[in-house]
mmCIF file of C-alpha atoms in Angstrom:
data_model
loop_
_atom_site.group_PDB
_atom_site.id
_atom_site.type_symbol
_atom_site.label_atom_id
_atom_site.label_comp_id
_atom_site.label_asym_id
_atom_site.label_seq_id
_atom_site.Cartn_x
_atom_site.Cartn_y
_atom_site.Cartn_z
ATOM 1 C CA MET A 24 7.128 57.339 116.972
ATOM 2 C CA ILE A 25 7.432 58.404 113.399
ATOM 3 C CA LEU A 26 11.068 59.455 114.239
ATOM 4 C CA GLN A 27 11.805 56.176 116.116
ATOM 5 C CA ASP A 28 11.257 55.005 112.713
ATOM 6 C CA THR A 29 13.173 57.001 110.839
ATOM 7 C CA GLU A 30 16.997 57.132 114.352
ATOM 8 C CA SER A 31 16.247 53.156 113.220
ATOM 9 C CA LYS A 32 16.818 52.732 109.995
ATOM 10 C CA GLY A 33 19.408 55.544 109.432
ATOM 11 C CA LYS A 34 21.525 53.602 112.168
ATOM 12 C CA MET A 35 20.806 50.204 110.499
ATOM 13 C CA LYS A 36 21.624 51.251 107.147
ATOM 14 C CA LYS A 37 25.256 52.940 109.270
ATOM 15 C CA THR A 38 25.780 49.398 109.311
ATOM 16 C CA ILE A 39 24.609 47.520 106.975
ATOM 17 C CA ILE A 40 27.480 50.758 105.183
ATOM 18 C CA ALA A 41 29.277 49.425 107.264
ATOM 19 C CA ILE A 42 29.642 46.076 107.240
ATOM 20 C CA ILE A 43 30.572 46.325 103.700
ATOM 21 C CA ILE A 44 33.368 48.463 104.168
ATOM 22 C CA VAL A 45 35.029 45.710 105.777
ATOM 23 C CA ALA A 46 33.300 42.885 104.223
ATOM 24 C CA VAL A 47 36.110 45.555 101.212
ATOM 25 C CA LEU A 48 38.541 45.636 102.983
ATOM 26 C CA VAL A 49 38.571 41.402 104.399
ATOM 27 C CA LEU A 50 37.989 40.345 100.567
ATOM 28 C CA ALA A 51 40.518 43.657 98.969
ATOM 29 C CA GLY A 52 43.549 41.965 102.274
ATOM 30 C CA GLY A 53 42.659 38.288 100.517
ATOM 31 C CA TYR A 54 43.856 39.160 97.272
ATOM 32 C CA PHE A 55 47.346 40.969 97.954
ATOM 33 C CA VAL A 56 47.979 38.208 100.695
ATOM 34 C CA LEU A 57 46.980 35.318 97.949
ATOM 35 C CA LYS A 58 47.699 36.991 95.327
ATOM 36 C CA PRO A 59 50.715 34.389 93.741
ATOM 37 C CA THR A 60 54.304 36.543 93.181
ATOM 38 C CA PRO A 61 56.370 36.637 90.212
ATOM 39 C CA ALA A 62 59.394 34.454 90.387
ATOM 40 C CA VAL A 63 62.834 36.351 88.969
ATOM 41 C CA PRO A 64 65.212 33.477 86.870
ATOM 42 C CA LEU A 65 67.964 32.554 88.895
ATOM 43 C CA SER A 66 71.057 33.224 88.350
ATOM 44 C CA ASP A 67 74.124 31.999 86.360
ATOM 45 C CA GLU A 68 75.202 31.174 90.088
ATOM 46 C CA ASP A 69 72.781 29.319 91.382
ATOM 47 C CA ALA A 70 71.095 28.129 87.494
ATOM 48 C CA ALA A 71 74.689 25.839 87.420
ATOM 49 C CA VAL A 72 73.376 23.108 90.079
ATOM 50 C CA CYS A 73 69.929 23.244 88.093
ATOM 51 C CA GLY A 74 71.280 21.630 84.906
ATOM 52 C CA LEU A 75 71.098 24.900 82.571
ATOM 53 C CA GLY A 76 68.096 26.336 85.496
ATOM 54 C CA GLU A 77 65.803 23.653 83.833
ATOM 55 C CA GLY A 78 62.058 24.633 85.770
ATOM 56 C CA CYS A 79 64.082 25.771 87.764
ATOM 57 C CA THR A 80 63.001 29.287 90.032
ATOM 58 C CA ILE A 81 63.338 31.120 93.570
ATOM 59 C CA SER A 82 60.703 33.265 93.771
ATOM 60 C CA ASP A 83 60.713 36.536 94.967
ATOM 61 C CA LYS A 84 58.683 35.602 98.413
ATOM 62 C CA ARG A 85 59.884 33.000 101.039
ATOM 63 C CA VAL A 86 57.670 30.135 101.271
ATOM 64 C CA GLN A 87 58.136 27.230 104.049
ATOM 65 C CA GLY A 88 58.737 23.749 101.108
ATOM 66 C CA PHE A 89 60.600 22.069 99.867
ATOM 67 C CA ASN A 90 60.773 22.502 96.352
ATOM 68 C CA VAL A 91 63.775 25.246 94.657
ATOM 69 C CA GLY A 92 63.072 28.790 95.936
ATOM 70 C CA ASN A 93 60.414 27.319 99.006
ATOM 71 C CA GLN A 94 62.832 27.683 102.655
ATOM 72 C CA VAL A 95 63.313 24.638 104.216
ATOM 73 C CA PRO A 96 61.906 24.219 108.059
ATOM 74 C CA ASN A 97 63.889 23.754 110.830
ATOM 75 C CA LEU A 98 64.481 19.577 110.592
ATOM 76 C CA GLU A 99 65.393 17.443 113.273
ATOM 77 C CA LEU A 100 68.257 15.598 111.811
ATOM 78 C CA LYS A 101 69.282 12.897 114.463
ATOM 79 C CA THR A 102 72.031 11.204 114.438
ATOM 80 C CA PHE A 103 72.334 7.001 114.265
ATOM 81 C CA ASP A 104 73.150 7.667 118.440
ATOM 82 C CA GLY A 105 70.260 9.227 118.650
ATOM 83 C CA GLU A 106 71.584 12.565 119.537
ATOM 84 C CA THR A 107 69.526 15.464 117.457
ATOM 85 C CA GLU A 108 70.740 18.522 116.024
ATOM 86 C CA TYR A 109 68.529 21.067 113.984
ATOM 87 C CA LEU A 110 69.404 22.016 110.606
ATOM 88 C CA TYR A 111 69.428 25.862 111.033
ATOM 89 C CA GLU A 112 72.705 25.480 113.618
ATOM 90 C CA MET A 113 75.054 23.629 111.131
ATOM 91 C CA LEU A 114 73.562 26.092 108.713
ATOM 92 C CA LYS A 115 75.095 29.253 110.566
ATOM 93 C CA GLY A 116 77.556 31.265 108.840
ATOM 94 C CA LYS A 117 77.420 28.738 105.896
ATOM 95 C CA ASP A 118 77.027 30.909 102.350
ATOM 96 C CA LYS A 119 75.964 26.766 101.561
ATOM 97 C CA PHE A 120 75.131 24.098 102.104
ATOM 98 C CA ILE A 121 74.766 20.942 100.338
ATOM 99 C CA LEU A 122 72.670 17.680 102.273
ATOM 100 C CA SER A 123 72.448 14.911 100.614
ATOM 101 C CA LEU A 124 69.957 12.298 101.529
ATOM 102 C CA ALA A 125 71.259 8.733 100.517
ATOM 103 C CA VAL A 126 70.705 5.289 101.031
ATOM 104 C CA ASP A 127 73.213 2.430 101.899
ATOM 105 C CA TRP A 128 72.873 -0.007 99.116
ATOM 106 C CA CYS A 129 72.908 2.258 96.714
ATOM 107 C CA PRO A 130 76.588 2.642 94.129
ATOM 108 C CA ASP A 131 75.573 5.969 93.321
ATOM 109 C CA CYS A 132 75.879 7.415 96.514
ATOM 110 C CA GLU A 133 78.275 5.670 97.982
ATOM 111 C CA ARG A 134 80.475 6.969 94.923
ATOM 112 C CA GLN A 135 78.689 10.983 95.809
ATOM 113 C CA ASP A 136 79.742 10.376 98.879
ATOM 114 C CA GLU A 137 83.618 9.032 99.061
ATOM 115 C CA LYS A 138 84.028 11.888 96.750
ATOM 116 C CA LEU A 139 82.169 14.546 98.821
ATOM 117 C CA ASN A 140 84.360 13.139 101.921
ATOM 118 C CA GLU A 141 87.330 14.425 100.020
ATOM 119 C CA TYR A 142 86.414 17.654 99.902
ATOM 120 C CA TYR A 143 84.793 17.628 102.704
ATOM 121 C CA LYS A 144 87.733 18.022 105.373
ATOM 122 C CA ASP A 145 89.063 20.573 103.418
ATOM 123 C CA LEU A 146 85.635 23.098 103.317
ATOM 124 C CA PRO A 147 85.778 26.061 104.461
ATOM 125 C CA ASP A 148 84.335 27.134 107.100
ATOM 126 C CA ASN A 149 81.384 28.830 104.773
ATOM 127 C CA TYR A 150 80.508 25.683 103.865
ATOM 128 C CA GLY A 151 79.211 22.710 104.787
ATOM 129 C CA ALA A 152 77.287 19.246 103.924
ATOM 130 C CA ALA A 153 75.510 16.316 106.081
ATOM 131 C CA VAL A 154 74.437 13.306 104.262
ATOM 132 C CA VAL A 155 71.034 11.193 105.533
ATOM 133 C CA PHE A 156 70.741 8.268 105.187
ATOM 134 C CA VAL A 157 67.570 6.962 104.298
ATOM 135 C CA ASP A 158 64.577 4.620 105.697
ATOM 136 C CA TYR A 159 63.841 3.305 102.107
ATOM 137 C CA SER A 160 64.080 -0.377 100.950
ATOM 138 C CA SER A 161 63.777 -1.070 97.118
ATOM 139 C CA SER A 162 59.625 -2.969 95.620
ATOM 140 C CA ASP A 163 62.203 -5.651 94.164
ATOM 141 C CA GLY A 164 62.714 -7.078 97.929
ATOM 142 C CA VAL A 165 66.665 -7.000 97.448
ATOM 143 C CA ARG A 166 67.976 -3.759 98.293
ATOM 144 C CA THR A 167 67.271 -3.249 101.805
ATOM 145 C CA THR A 168 67.942 -1.218 104.455
ATOM 146 C CA ASN A 169 67.289 -0.542 107.879
ATOM 147 C CA LYS A 170 69.272 1.707 110.481
ATOM 148 C CA GLU A 171 72.053 -1.487 111.780
ATOM 149 C CA GLN A 172 72.832 -1.730 108.052
ATOM 150 C CA ALA A 173 73.554 1.994 107.680
ATOM 151 C CA GLN A 174 75.266 2.643 110.744
ATOM 152 C CA ASN A 175 77.499 -0.353 109.547
ATOM 153 C CA TYR A 176 77.721 1.168 106.466
ATOM 154 C CA VAL A 177 79.288 4.203 107.309
ATOM 155 C CA GLY A 178 81.250 3.143 109.816
ATOM 156 C CA GLU A 179 82.986 0.366 107.844
ATOM 157 C CA LYS A 180 83.172 3.939 105.654
ATOM 158 C CA ASP A 181 84.995 6.433 107.820
ATOM 159 C CA TYR A 182 83.163 9.685 106.769
ATOM 160 C CA VAL A 183 84.400 12.224 107.941
ATOM 161 C CA PHE A 184 80.838 14.557 107.263
ATOM 162 C CA PRO A 185 77.850 14.406 109.993
ATOM 163 C CA THR A 186 75.817 12.048 108.829
ATOM 164 C CA PHE A 187 72.340 11.441 109.801
ATOM 165 C CA TRP A 188 69.208 8.711 109.702
ATOM 166 C CA ASP A 189 65.914 9.479 108.375
ATOM 167 C CA GLU A 190 63.679 6.908 110.934
ATOM 168 C CA GLY A 191 60.663 5.987 109.036
ATOM 169 C CA ASN A 192 61.851 7.961 105.900
ATOM 170 C CA VAL A 193 60.021 11.469 107.259
ATOM 171 C CA ILE A 194 61.970 13.763 106.084
ATOM 172 C CA ALA A 195 62.483 12.276 102.627
ATOM 173 C CA THR A 196 58.638 12.255 102.220
ATOM 174 C CA ASP A 197 58.271 15.739 103.276
ATOM 175 C CA PHE A 198 60.817 16.348 100.244
ATOM 176 C CA GLY A 199 58.474 14.767 98.049
ATOM 177 C CA GLY A 200 58.913 11.243 97.785
ATOM 178 C CA VAL A 201 63.043 10.444 97.069
ATOM 179 C CA LEU A 202 62.584 8.420 94.003
ATOM 180 C CA ALA A 203 66.598 8.035 93.586
ATOM 181 C CA THR A 204 68.860 8.753 95.529
ATOM 182 C CA PRO A 205 71.221 10.542 95.933
ATOM 183 C CA THR A 206 69.426 13.770 95.909
ATOM 184 C CA ASN A 207 71.420 16.584 96.920
ATOM 185 C CA ILE A 208 69.510 19.836 98.229
ATOM 186 C CA ILE A 209 71.750 23.014 98.230
ATOM 187 C CA LEU A 210 70.654 25.478 100.357
ATOM 188 C CA ASP A 211 71.399 29.219 101.463
ATOM 189 C CA GLU A 212 72.177 30.210 105.119
ATOM 190 C CA ASN A 213 68.256 31.257 105.215
ATOM 191 C CA ALA A 214 68.024 27.758 105.059
ATOM 192 C CA VAL A 215 66.652 28.630 101.251
ATOM 193 C CA ILE A 216 66.832 25.864 98.144
ATOM 194 C CA LYS A 217 69.237 27.021 95.531
ATOM 195 C CA GLY A 218 69.601 23.899 93.591
ATOM 196 C CA LYS A 219 67.756 19.960 94.086
ATOM 197 C CA THR A 220 69.991 17.347 92.096
ATOM 198 C CA GLU A 221 70.106 13.906 91.449
ATOM 199 C CA GLU A 222 74.144 12.132 91.247
ATOM 200 C CA VAL A 223 76.334 15.216 90.706
ATOM 201 C CA ASP A 224 80.369 15.070 91.172
ATOM 202 C CA MET A 225 80.859 16.873 94.135
ATOM 203 C CA ASP A 226 83.510 19.241 91.431
ATOM 204 C CA ILE A 227 79.712 21.080 90.572
ATOM 205 C CA LEU A 228 78.593 21.951 93.784
ATOM 206 C CA PHE A 229 81.221 23.124 96.171
ATOM 207 C CA ASN A 230 83.230 25.127 93.199
ATOM 208 C CA THR A 231 82.501 28.462 91.873
ATOM 209 C CA ASN A 232 79.282 27.240 89.443
ATOM 210 C CA ASP A 233 80.178 29.002 86.918
ATOM 211 C CA ALA A 234 78.603 28.500 83.836
ATOM 212 C CA GLU A 235 81.534 26.690 82.322
ATOM 213 C CA TYR A 236 80.079 23.938 84.145
ATOM 214 C CA ASN A 237 76.406 23.710 82.706
ATOM 215 C CA PRO A 238 77.874 21.731 79.698
ATOM 216 C CA GLN A 239 78.853 18.670 81.763
ATOM 217 C CA ILE A 240 75.373 18.889 83.615
ATOM 218 C CA LEU A 241 74.091 18.898 80.341
ATOM 219 C CA GLU A 242 76.008 15.787 79.160
ATOM 220 C CA GLU A 243 75.844 13.960 82.091
ATOM 221 C CA ARG A 244 71.876 14.013 81.289
ATOM 222 C CA LYS A 245 72.408 12.876 77.672
ATOM 223 C CA GLU A 246 73.845 9.710 78.698
#
């Protein structure tokens, strides 16, 4: 009887030790998974589209989301005719892609889209752009929008770049809520957000983005 008790205690002791070891390993693994990854400063090229890089960082750990440095999910983009195009398909082979969120009643959007229309006709194969018209109306009750209204606007303008309709304001909401239009999201081929800006001249977004453009962005912010 004493021998059996000794054996039982020995087995129990080994079991407890094993449980402790497993628990320590699990906790340690969780620490390394959850431990925040340090961010690195933007390169001069990327900083240009972020306006001197204020607050802009790109993490060395890819995370899905809608902040600078995050990887945007494979969004389903709906055309005005109801067809579906997937963002990742549009990004293939593109070093830079501008996804712009706009509304049809916004004069700033109109001014930017007209400039985009000029650029799009001569864009190199490794650049791309698309405009998503957001299902968004102003709270003042005057500036309203709907799919038919936005579609008519696009038809009248005869834009050559791809246009989509954000039914129910879903994409705009996912981007954290669009409080100003246009909002431009600059993506690379892997759908990583390199920068987010409001209205900005297409020269800045589509040209070399050297540091020489920074003063121009700074002056626009002061106005």
